[in-house]
């Protein structure tokens, strides 16, 4: 199929797809060809990289003349070619077995040494140094295999850390038989500091020394249940027979480790009692973090159920514990997405993020009393992410969104504000989505801004006031437009409450004809951990651009229950993931169809993966009057089957009836539309048994559906084969056309 694609592409790219006649392999090739549209975008900056602590940075850009690397001197406001790319390619090809070209050149971990006028980089599996005076190239070494970071869910080995040396180098802390020991590095004498460690309740090896080396803090850990999931690799490359795999994998309701802070007086070789009974009902308790003055250490406590989050302090002399910051919520605290803490030790203050007033904002906390000294940011908008903090000038740089009236509330703007909340300044005033990168000295930042309809512009700004120092690049999409590209259309409609604006995008095929009728397919992801509708410019969207080209309107939006709006907007998801914003999504699509009659609301489908796979099936089960067909990939169909941290965060603890109420497995008998399930047999993100249990429930309910199991695949929308199956599914069910005979010889 790939060879056929190469041959036919020139002749058929962007010819109209005859969606109301027989769908052929050529039609699919035409649809695939839109994925090449990205090659028609020029002068778009690819990454800004500041050079050490200088005021200079470099970036890569593809121009009509080829790939270029440019270097900018912010103080001089100059821009020039960083080096001659063709010369570098020429000297590389003298040493490479596999030749490269300017367009194919990839320089990983590129670094500039401005003093020596040379560059360092990785390409073709080796480290290189190139002098830019005479383009003398030296291969430094072969690239070592990157260490395997391991599986994301692997149980933390609390006893596996190396011994830890004290700041003054006199002592070494280590574990022996589950207890805490120290060794004097001068005379090698050892001292046992704890005596109550055991196999099931042991001390951690992640020791934290006080800066003066007189105290030692560590957690004592009561071990937990080690659940594992199992799956079979049916078709391994290494052997004929299948391979059984397992992964560590805690699920909602499982017992978690229980940690208690412990404190040791090194000078007197004794343990000081710390009363941690108030923190036993924990989801997590962090490792100790010492104050610079060695007078106390802090830890963070996340109560099971995520409705209490505290920062506590332990007095290093007496072991007394007091709570400094005490966050409570009747629903959930978004610890995984919005928690931010920055200690200003010299001032005994903490910068802290909280949604306590209904919006995510920053607060200045008195670390001695725990009281709020002042709210740094406030209003009906949100702080999205703290970027930089300048302690000398008492300034915070951060992303915020939703502050500007009449603008998409998800657009990221870069702001600066003083610790006392004064002089809040939007450094990026253009009504677009901004992506910034600061110099290390915080004097300048590069800013790339765009919308889904407006191509990116990259400028250099002053960090003091956002003033533009110089324009760097303006993206050229002339060729893209000539090929029939149609920009996505942002669309806004009211939510279920009749007041709140719901924002999303409408995507049309390049051969769009307003006189025809189009099925509507929603690409859905309603995970409460973020928002997902596209905000920046993108020529193509890999999940759905080629699907649209076969004759569909694609929509993507963020309904209630997703993040980055008010706390009330977000709280809709709590113990209610089956909601997935569907009342808002349905109203939004109906409003769009009122404006555009070619959007056929009798043929509405959806597809998505992971949480989007869960929502896809939920749409069919709980809203069959509107959604008629869906393709669900690697879905977490019952929140009791998925990873503990994500599901307890939104569905709550203990495991109550809400889990069954939201379960696609329990409610499988409600299926009324057309369904395809896709799952990778090796999925270690969402237990693949979740999809198989849905299939089992559907079979027991005598429901018709399609099941695609992908051998050897992990967490995926389906890959190339899955996309083929997904497109066939919607073509058959919505366009009522026969799909190609893929088994027929090419």
XYZ file of C-alpha atoms in Angstrom:
746
model
C 0.000 0.000 0.000
C 2.887 2.380 0.752
C 4.382 1.953 -2.716
C 1.016 2.576 -4.326
C 0.627 5.709 -2.227
C 3.920 7.152 -3.458
C 3.021 6.542 -7.087
C -0.475 7.989 -6.942
C 0.068 10.933 -4.623
C 1.177 13.429 -7.255
C -1.737 12.700 -9.517
C -4.573 12.580 -7.040
C -3.712 14.862 -4.150
C -6.729 16.934 -3.171
C -8.963 15.770 -6.004
C -12.559 15.741 -4.779
C -13.603 12.612 -2.901
C -16.804 11.175 -4.301
C -18.335 10.326 -0.970
C -21.753 9.569 -2.438
C -20.408 6.945 -4.822
C -18.352 3.815 -4.263
C -15.535 4.449 -1.751
C -12.319 3.107 -3.235
C -8.732 2.639 -2.182
C -7.897 5.702 -4.254
C -10.332 7.718 -2.168
C -8.496 6.581 0.950
C -5.173 7.545 -0.622
C -6.560 11.006 -1.344
C -7.696 11.244 2.252
C -4.242 10.167 3.444
C -2.607 12.811 1.294
C -3.886 15.628 3.520
C -1.367 14.487 6.128
C 1.292 15.975 3.822
C -0.166 19.450 4.239
C 2.251 20.202 7.045
C 5.078 20.175 4.515
C 3.577 23.300 2.910
C 4.123 25.459 6.005
C 7.231 27.652 5.974
C 9.051 29.924 8.431
C 7.455 28.338 11.488
C 9.873 28.398 14.428
C 10.679 24.964 15.794
C 11.721 25.437 19.396
C 13.564 28.296 21.090
C 16.731 27.343 22.963
C 18.511 29.897 25.157
C 22.283 29.454 25.297
C 23.366 28.956 28.912
C 23.002 32.223 30.872
C 23.559 34.482 27.899
C 21.102 36.770 26.160
C 21.392 34.704 22.974
C 19.279 31.825 21.705
C 18.912 29.661 18.623
C 16.012 28.123 16.752
C 15.354 25.927 13.744
C 13.137 27.001 10.880
C 12.122 25.488 7.569
C 12.182 28.093 4.799
C 11.429 27.829 1.102
C 15.191 27.523 0.605
C 15.562 24.676 3.082
C 16.185 24.142 6.781
C 18.035 26.892 8.608
C 19.365 27.353 12.137
C 19.352 30.946 13.347
C 20.935 32.636 16.324
C 19.618 35.781 17.984
C 21.483 38.283 20.153
C 18.798 39.890 22.290
C 20.895 42.826 23.511
C 21.997 43.793 20.012
C 18.616 42.868 18.496
C 20.331 40.960 15.690
C 19.518 37.706 13.921
C 21.803 35.690 11.680
C 22.408 32.171 10.422
C 23.856 30.108 13.250
C 25.945 28.091 10.817
C 26.012 26.937 7.217
C 23.751 23.883 7.234
C 24.931 22.669 3.835
C 28.576 22.774 4.924
C 27.720 20.799 8.043
C 25.861 18.222 5.971
C 28.829 17.952 3.593
C 31.365 17.263 6.357
C 28.965 14.883 8.069
C 28.463 12.890 4.889
C 32.214 12.369 4.643
C 31.996 10.300 7.829
C 28.469 8.887 7.815
C 27.659 5.509 6.347
C 24.087 6.603 5.735
C 24.145 9.934 3.927
C 21.841 12.749 4.941
C 20.502 15.935 3.371
C 19.689 19.410 4.627
C 15.987 18.570 4.861
C 16.595 15.275 6.692
C 19.291 16.560 9.052
C 18.382 16.097 12.715
C 20.662 17.491 15.423
C 19.593 16.186 18.808
C 20.749 17.951 21.980
C 22.315 20.741 19.940
C 24.454 23.044 22.097
C 26.424 26.167 21.197
C 29.762 27.141 22.718
C 29.923 30.826 21.799
C 33.441 31.323 23.178
C 34.947 28.477 21.177
C 32.612 29.053 18.229
C 31.645 25.418 18.007
C 28.569 23.255 18.301
C 27.912 19.897 19.948
C 25.126 17.566 18.893
C 23.949 14.002 18.404
C 23.130 12.556 15.004
C 23.208 9.064 13.545
C 23.712 7.556 17.001
C 26.910 9.433 17.834
C 28.108 12.576 19.635
C 29.832 15.178 17.457
C 31.705 18.460 17.807
C 32.012 20.852 14.894
C 34.227 23.934 14.808
C 32.340 26.671 12.963
C 35.547 28.420 11.901
C 36.689 25.791 9.414
C 33.898 23.190 9.771
C 36.198 20.601 11.246
C 34.072 17.738 12.529
C 35.066 15.326 15.300
C 33.114 12.263 16.411
C 33.353 12.354 20.194
C 31.844 8.969 20.986
C 29.101 6.572 20.126
C 25.794 7.382 21.701
C 25.069 5.247 24.717
C 21.726 3.600 25.075
C 19.475 5.763 27.166
C 18.725 4.089 30.481
C 15.316 2.508 30.632
C 13.176 4.764 32.776
C 11.032 1.804 33.530
C 7.317 1.432 33.739
C 5.469 4.522 34.959
C 3.366 2.591 37.482
C 6.138 0.497 39.027
C 5.966 0.358 42.817
C 8.388 2.774 44.414
C 11.284 0.945 46.050
C 11.559 2.791 49.358
C 14.528 0.674 50.398
C 16.482 0.853 47.158
C 18.237 4.214 47.467
C 21.997 4.440 47.967
C 23.426 5.555 51.334
C 23.211 9.338 51.777
C 26.192 11.413 52.962
C 25.588 14.403 55.238
C 26.280 17.935 53.927
C 29.446 18.183 56.057
C 30.592 14.763 54.747
C 31.085 13.447 58.300
C 28.154 11.010 58.335
C 26.544 8.498 56.015
C 22.948 7.374 56.569
C 21.910 3.899 55.432
C 19.460 1.057 56.090
C 20.196 -2.295 57.632
C 17.506 -4.844 58.439
C 14.806 -2.193 57.828
C 16.291 0.212 60.408
C 18.208 3.505 60.250
C 21.956 3.515 60.789
C 24.630 6.167 60.500
C 28.358 5.734 59.996
C 31.073 8.178 60.949
C 33.141 8.552 57.801
C 36.273 9.412 59.789
C 36.514 6.368 62.027
C 33.941 4.085 60.305
C 32.017 3.592 63.530
C 28.364 2.724 63.020
C 25.403 3.691 65.179
C 21.873 2.310 65.088
C 19.267 5.074 65.391
C 15.985 3.159 65.036
C 14.961 -0.195 66.454
C 11.344 -0.723 65.352
C 11.768 -1.363 61.633
C 10.477 -4.629 60.189
C 9.719 -6.271 56.857
C 6.163 -4.954 56.768
C 6.885 -1.601 58.395
C 10.309 -0.281 57.505
C 12.211 2.962 57.239
C 12.712 4.496 53.825
C 16.196 4.862 52.381
C 15.357 8.335 51.026
C 17.051 10.207 53.843
C 16.987 13.970 54.198
C 19.837 15.587 56.131
C 19.424 18.946 57.817
C 21.756 21.539 56.237
C 23.817 21.680 59.457
C 24.172 17.849 59.452
C 22.903 17.604 63.021
C 19.502 16.069 62.274
C 18.227 13.381 59.958
C 14.657 13.006 58.703
C 13.062 10.129 56.829
C 9.699 8.416 56.464
C 8.731 5.174 58.103
C 6.613 3.138 55.677
C 3.906 0.588 56.329
C 3.891 -1.496 53.178
C 0.799 -1.940 51.039
C -0.909 -4.461 48.802
C 1.052 -4.913 45.572
C -1.582 -5.492 42.897
C -0.422 -6.518 39.456
C -2.157 -6.794 36.099
C -1.308 -9.525 33.592
C -1.529 -9.733 29.838
C -0.299 -12.034 27.112
C 1.911 -10.963 24.232
C 0.455 -13.318 21.661
C 2.895 -12.737 18.808
C 6.336 -11.859 20.198
C 9.198 -11.188 17.802
C 11.656 -13.081 19.976
C 9.968 -16.493 19.998
C 7.097 -18.573 18.714
C 5.283 -19.073 21.998
C 3.322 -16.283 23.717
C 4.862 -14.367 26.628
C 3.055 -13.563 29.860
C 3.709 -10.016 31.114
C 2.769 -8.277 34.337
C 2.829 -4.720 35.630
C 2.548 -3.187 39.084
C -0.826 -1.475 39.043
C -2.810 -0.145 41.989
C -6.536 0.302 41.350
C -9.174 2.381 43.159
C -9.836 1.116 46.664
C -6.517 -0.725 46.980
C -4.426 -0.239 50.115
C -1.645 2.314 49.609
C 1.616 2.731 51.535
C 1.209 4.638 54.798
C 4.135 6.899 55.682
C 5.035 8.584 58.945
C 7.747 11.238 59.342
C 10.650 10.254 61.595
C 13.311 12.522 63.096
C 16.761 11.629 64.473
C 19.204 13.638 66.575
C 22.593 12.693 65.137
C 24.673 14.414 67.815
C 22.936 12.510 70.624
C 22.313 9.348 68.563
C 18.621 9.168 69.377
C 15.206 9.302 67.756
C 12.904 12.213 68.558
C 9.181 11.336 68.662
C 7.002 12.824 65.901
C 3.235 12.456 66.283
C 1.888 11.730 62.803
C -1.434 10.176 63.783
C -3.347 13.088 62.227
C -1.976 12.085 58.813
C -2.702 8.347 58.750
C -5.663 8.476 56.332
C -3.370 9.273 53.466
C -3.164 8.839 49.762
C 0.380 10.125 49.938
C 2.804 11.795 52.318
C 5.880 13.395 50.778
C 9.503 13.028 51.769
C 10.852 15.598 54.257
C 12.114 18.977 53.006
C 14.401 20.877 55.402
C 14.390 24.608 56.024
C 17.689 26.306 55.243
C 18.185 27.170 58.926
C 17.849 23.500 59.968
C 15.221 24.441 62.547
C 12.400 22.460 60.922
C 11.377 20.347 57.970
C 8.107 20.228 56.050
C 6.092 17.505 54.382
C 2.932 17.483 52.259
C -0.092 15.368 53.144
C -2.674 14.326 50.546
C -5.632 12.782 52.382
C -7.278 9.751 50.782
C -10.173 11.039 48.713
C -8.296 14.234 47.715
C -10.523 16.561 49.694
C -7.812 17.633 52.158
C -4.298 18.712 51.208
C -1.922 20.077 53.833
C 1.609 21.359 54.217
C 2.903 20.548 57.698
C 6.067 21.500 59.568
C 8.039 19.469 62.109
C 10.117 21.294 64.719
C 13.634 19.832 64.617
C 14.237 20.276 68.345
C 11.007 18.966 69.860
C 9.416 17.007 67.010
C 6.200 19.030 67.327
C 3.995 19.060 64.212
C 1.876 21.961 63.006
C -0.128 22.489 59.824
C 0.923 25.552 57.820
C -1.380 25.275 54.807
C -4.730 23.546 55.077
C -6.701 23.103 51.846
C -10.203 21.619 52.039
C -12.778 20.996 49.309
C -16.278 19.487 49.386
C -15.484 17.887 46.013
C -11.792 17.409 45.142
C -8.485 19.247 45.268
C -6.802 19.085 41.880
C -3.429 18.122 43.328
C -2.280 16.467 40.098
C -2.908 19.468 37.848
C -2.907 22.696 39.833
C -0.756 22.242 42.950
C 2.068 24.762 43.133
C 4.365 25.602 46.025
C 7.432 27.832 46.102
C 9.206 28.493 49.412
C 10.698 31.950 49.956
C 12.913 30.851 52.806
C 14.711 34.154 53.369
C 11.349 35.818 53.961
C 9.686 32.819 55.630
C 6.901 32.920 53.051
C 5.329 30.473 50.604
C 3.794 31.133 47.205
C 0.855 28.745 46.961
C -1.783 27.956 44.324
C -5.365 27.420 45.444
C -8.926 27.337 44.115
C -10.360 28.426 47.472
C -12.157 31.431 45.934
C -13.534 29.404 43.018
C -10.709 30.142 40.559
C -7.117 28.928 40.473
C -4.985 31.742 41.880
C -1.738 32.433 43.717
C -1.468 33.347 47.393
C 1.385 34.608 49.562
C 1.398 32.575 52.782
C 3.192 33.500 56.012
C 5.138 30.304 56.719
C 5.382 31.144 60.433
C 1.640 31.514 61.032
C 0.055 29.851 58.006
C -2.029 32.961 57.390
C -2.550 34.512 53.965
C -0.473 37.694 53.762
C -2.139 38.637 50.494
C -3.852 37.102 47.493
C -1.427 37.678 44.639
C -3.870 37.132 41.742
C -7.657 37.318 41.806
C -10.661 37.535 39.527
C -12.859 35.368 37.302
C -9.922 33.887 35.425
C -7.239 31.305 36.160
C -3.519 30.964 36.690
C -2.520 28.102 34.416
C 1.172 27.630 35.215
C 3.938 29.486 37.028
C 6.832 29.935 34.619
C 9.516 31.789 36.566
C 9.966 33.452 39.937
C 12.461 36.281 40.415
C 13.090 36.540 44.157
C 15.329 39.600 43.794
C 12.642 41.721 42.160
C 9.808 39.853 43.936
C 8.182 39.099 40.596
C 6.245 36.110 39.281
C 5.917 35.238 35.585
C 3.039 32.916 34.780
C 0.572 31.703 32.167
C -2.992 32.818 32.758
C -6.186 32.525 30.742
C -9.739 33.850 30.735
C -8.923 37.379 31.907
C -9.654 39.189 28.649
C -13.353 39.636 27.942
C -14.588 38.635 24.506
C -11.619 36.323 23.961
C -11.337 32.545 23.970
C -10.938 31.856 27.717
C -8.402 29.111 27.024
C -5.862 31.338 25.268
C -2.620 31.360 27.237
C -1.149 34.785 28.001
C 2.092 35.434 29.839
C 1.720 37.756 32.833
C 4.021 39.249 35.410
C 2.931 40.317 38.881
C 4.630 41.406 42.084
C 4.486 39.254 45.201
C 2.099 41.750 46.793
C -0.301 41.441 43.845
C 0.533 44.839 42.359
C 1.418 45.718 38.765
C -0.245 42.744 37.104
C 0.833 43.073 33.474
C -0.112 41.105 30.364
C 3.232 40.800 28.581
C 1.582 39.191 25.544
C -1.469 41.333 24.669
C -2.302 39.813 21.269
C -5.647 37.957 21.417
C -4.067 34.624 20.545
C -2.554 31.573 22.226
C 1.004 32.276 23.377
C 3.999 29.986 23.865
C 6.925 31.675 25.620
C 10.488 30.798 26.556
C 12.485 32.970 28.997
C 16.192 33.631 29.126
C 17.792 32.337 32.308
C 18.512 35.871 33.511
C 14.825 36.773 32.962
C 15.667 39.816 30.848
C 13.996 38.596 27.646
C 11.643 35.975 26.323
C 10.706 34.611 22.922
C 6.976 34.516 22.196
C 5.228 32.468 19.504
C 1.533 33.276 19.148
C -1.199 31.968 16.871
C -4.782 30.732 16.703
C -6.299 27.788 14.863
C -6.890 30.193 11.963
C -3.895 32.526 12.273
C -0.427 31.149 11.506
C 2.300 31.654 14.111
C 4.360 34.781 14.576
C 7.488 34.648 16.723
C 8.889 37.770 18.393
C 11.487 38.679 21.001
C 10.116 40.633 23.974
C 11.458 42.411 27.046
C 10.467 40.682 30.251
C 10.047 43.988 32.034
C 7.047 45.222 30.026
C 6.482 42.804 27.137
C 7.671 45.334 24.590
C 8.717 43.803 21.283
C 12.471 44.012 20.740
C 12.333 42.474 17.264
C 10.165 40.307 15.061
C 11.769 36.961 14.262
C 9.527 34.928 11.945
C 6.057 35.072 10.402
C 4.756 31.715 9.204
C 4.036 31.430 5.484
C 0.954 29.325 4.550
C 0.443 30.566 0.986
C 1.025 27.118 -0.544
C -1.204 25.534 2.085
C -4.122 27.768 1.135
C -3.558 27.120 -2.561
C -4.020 23.401 -1.920
C -7.517 23.978 -0.568
C -6.750 23.921 3.150
C -9.659 25.180 5.222
C -8.866 26.545 8.658
C -10.810 25.155 11.617
C -13.612 27.427 12.752
C -13.845 28.321 16.456
C -17.459 28.063 17.567
C -19.134 29.105 20.823
C -22.488 28.028 22.248
C -24.136 28.128 25.654
C -23.801 25.289 28.154
C -26.619 23.477 29.942
C -26.987 26.392 32.360
C -27.802 28.783 29.514
C -25.040 31.143 30.672
C -21.606 29.574 30.362
C -19.821 29.670 27.014
C -18.579 26.351 25.616
C -15.712 26.673 23.149
C -14.702 24.296 20.395
C -13.726 23.963 16.734
C -15.388 22.810 13.526
C -13.197 21.019 10.946
C -14.216 20.672 7.296
C -12.686 18.620 4.460
C -10.667 20.384 1.768
C -13.372 19.537 -0.804
C -16.116 20.968 1.401
C -19.411 21.747 -0.358
C -21.995 23.718 1.638
C -24.765 22.300 -0.564
C -24.158 18.761 0.682
C -25.126 17.111 3.955
C -22.357 15.893 6.247
C -22.379 13.479 9.175
C -20.835 14.993 12.302
C -18.154 13.111 14.229
C -16.898 14.361 17.562
C -13.332 13.600 18.519
C -13.835 13.400 22.259
C -11.535 13.560 25.228
C -13.203 14.693 28.428
C -10.497 13.871 30.962
C -10.923 16.230 33.932
C -7.171 16.731 34.200
C -7.049 19.400 31.453
C -8.774 20.961 28.454
C -8.152 19.624 24.972
C -9.656 21.562 22.052
C -6.974 22.956 19.732
C -5.994 26.597 20.331
C -2.781 27.081 18.343
C -2.188 26.790 14.614
C -1.797 23.321 13.132
C -2.004 22.382 9.461
C -3.251 18.866 10.136
C -4.578 16.860 13.067
C -3.332 13.308 12.914
C -6.326 11.734 14.704
C -8.949 13.022 12.291
C -7.812 15.095 9.266
C -7.871 12.146 6.886
C -11.205 10.974 8.310
C -12.757 14.364 7.577
C -11.480 14.158 4.018
C -13.718 11.153 3.333
C -16.782 13.338 3.771
C -17.307 14.188 7.441
C -17.478 17.272 9.625
C -15.271 16.797 12.703
C -15.828 18.739 15.915
C -13.811 19.034 19.100
C -14.816 20.954 22.226
C -14.419 21.187 25.982
C -17.604 20.683 27.970
C -18.216 21.106 31.663
C -16.192 18.769 33.841
C -12.914 19.561 32.105
C -10.281 21.836 33.613
C -8.890 25.354 33.112
C -12.097 27.227 33.824
C -13.789 27.919 37.172
C -13.878 25.392 40.013
C -17.664 25.078 39.532
C -17.138 24.286 35.828
C -14.633 21.588 36.795
C -16.668 20.107 39.662
C -19.287 18.729 37.256
C -17.010 15.702 36.801
C -16.873 14.792 40.503
C -18.162 11.249 41.086
C -19.795 11.662 37.665
C -17.395 10.827 34.831
C -20.241 9.463 32.715
C -21.465 13.055 32.381
C -18.371 13.955 30.314
C -19.962 17.310 29.495
C -22.484 15.604 27.200
C -25.375 17.992 27.925
C -23.089 20.848 26.831
C -21.661 18.972 23.859
C -25.079 18.084 22.490
C -26.314 21.674 22.798
C -23.121 22.908 21.141
C -23.471 20.589 18.130
C -27.166 21.448 17.778
C -26.340 25.172 17.862
C -23.675 24.687 15.182
C -26.170 22.746 13.044
C -28.699 25.554 13.385
C -26.138 27.897 11.882
C -24.874 25.399 9.310
C -27.651 23.272 7.845
C -25.153 20.945 6.148
C -24.315 19.482 9.594
C -26.656 16.496 9.863
C -27.631 15.902 13.503
C -29.348 12.631 12.620
C -25.878 11.224 11.895
C -23.691 12.155 14.864
C -20.891 9.889 16.031
C -17.831 10.053 18.232
C -14.464 8.458 18.749
C -11.616 8.731 21.215
C -9.023 6.840 23.195
C -8.362 6.177 26.884
C -10.660 8.555 28.814
C -11.960 9.468 25.348
C -12.680 5.798 24.749
C -14.668 5.682 27.964
C -16.618 8.801 26.945
C -17.250 7.461 23.446
C -19.105 4.446 24.741
C -20.761 6.514 27.486
C -22.187 8.782 24.794
C -23.807 5.797 23.081
C -25.092 4.283 26.348
C -26.414 7.374 28.101
C -27.357 9.567 25.119
C -28.540 7.157 22.397
C -31.095 9.686 21.164
C -28.230 11.829 19.825
C -25.072 9.754 19.303
C -25.616 6.947 16.793
C -22.163 5.410 16.297
C -18.796 5.385 18.028
C -15.313 3.912 17.932
C -13.887 3.460 21.413
C -10.147 2.801 21.752
C -8.376 1.538 24.894
C -11.173 2.863 27.076
C -11.199 2.921 30.856
C -14.759 1.590 30.866
C -15.112 0.963 34.579
C -13.206 3.297 36.868
C -12.596 0.495 39.349
C -10.442 -1.211 36.698
C -8.120 1.707 35.963
C -5.158 3.305 37.749
C -5.751 4.476 41.304
C -4.477 8.061 41.212
C -6.489 9.248 38.200
C -9.770 7.609 39.092
C -9.900 8.298 42.822
C -8.992 11.915 42.012
C -12.318 12.416 40.207
C -14.566 9.546 41.344
C -13.752 9.800 45.035
C -12.957 7.431 47.889
C -14.230 5.131 49.295
C -15.510 3.201 46.306
C -19.208 3.982 46.429
C -22.196 3.378 44.136
C -21.064 6.172 41.799
C -18.498 3.791 40.305
C -21.208 1.380 39.136
C -23.461 4.222 37.989
C -20.699 5.468 35.689
C -19.563 2.032 34.513
C -19.854 1.218 30.817
C -19.679 -2.449 31.787
C -22.633 -2.298 34.168
C -24.633 -0.219 31.667
C -23.578 -2.107 28.519
C -27.107 -3.427 27.996
C -28.266 0.094 27.115
C -26.351 0.074 23.828
C -28.599 1.186 20.987
C -26.162 2.483 18.365
C -23.261 1.114 16.357
C -20.069 0.371 18.250
C -16.488 -0.617 17.509
C -14.068 -1.413 20.341
C -10.309 -1.220 19.752
C -7.735 -2.387 22.286
C -4.030 -3.213 22.334
C -3.325 -6.530 24.024
C -0.215 -5.020 25.705
C -1.865 -1.891 27.126
C -0.192 -1.142 30.470
C -1.814 2.276 30.858
C -5.445 1.170 30.981
C -5.880 -2.491 31.857
C -7.004 -4.141 28.571
C -9.336 -6.302 30.649
C -11.489 -3.180 30.914
C -12.341 -3.404 27.203
C -12.763 -7.167 27.332
C -15.188 -6.876 30.242
C -17.292 -4.480 28.156
C -17.228 -7.004 25.315
C -18.302 -9.725 27.728
C -21.195 -7.622 29.039
C -22.313 -6.751 25.501
C -22.281 -10.424 24.501
C -24.313 -11.343 27.557
C -26.795 -8.600 26.641
C -26.971 -9.995 23.092
C -25.690 -6.733 21.595
C -24.033 -6.468 18.204
C -20.643 -4.730 18.069
C -17.207 -4.969 16.484
C -14.044 -5.816 18.440
C -10.524 -5.146 17.142
C -7.658 -6.536 19.243
C -4.211 -5.342 18.187
C -1.447 -7.893 18.925
C 1.655 -6.375 20.500
C 0.120 -2.890 20.799
C 0.144 -0.771 23.913
C -2.083 2.229 24.760
C -3.262 3.447 21.365
C -6.037 4.902 19.253
C -5.326 2.007 16.945
C -2.374 2.966 14.791
C -2.532 2.622 11.006
C -4.716 -0.486 11.075
C -7.005 0.938 13.730
C -7.481 4.097 11.694
C -8.384 2.026 8.645
C -10.975 0.153 10.682
C -12.308 3.404 12.174
C -12.702 5.054 8.766
C -14.372 1.939 7.349
C -16.743 1.916 10.319
C -17.966 5.481 9.813
C -18.103 5.174 6.019
C -20.334 2.103 6.291
C -22.583 3.390 9.047
C -22.950 7.059 8.108
C -22.231 7.287 4.375
C -23.871 3.900 3.700
C -21.119 3.043 1.248
C -19.163 -0.142 0.723
C -15.557 0.171 1.847
C -12.583 -1.136 -0.139
C -11.838 -4.825 -0.252
C -8.544 -4.656 1.600
C -7.876 -8.355 1.019
C -7.985 -8.001 -2.723
C -4.491 -8.139 -4.200
C -3.017 -4.700 -4.827
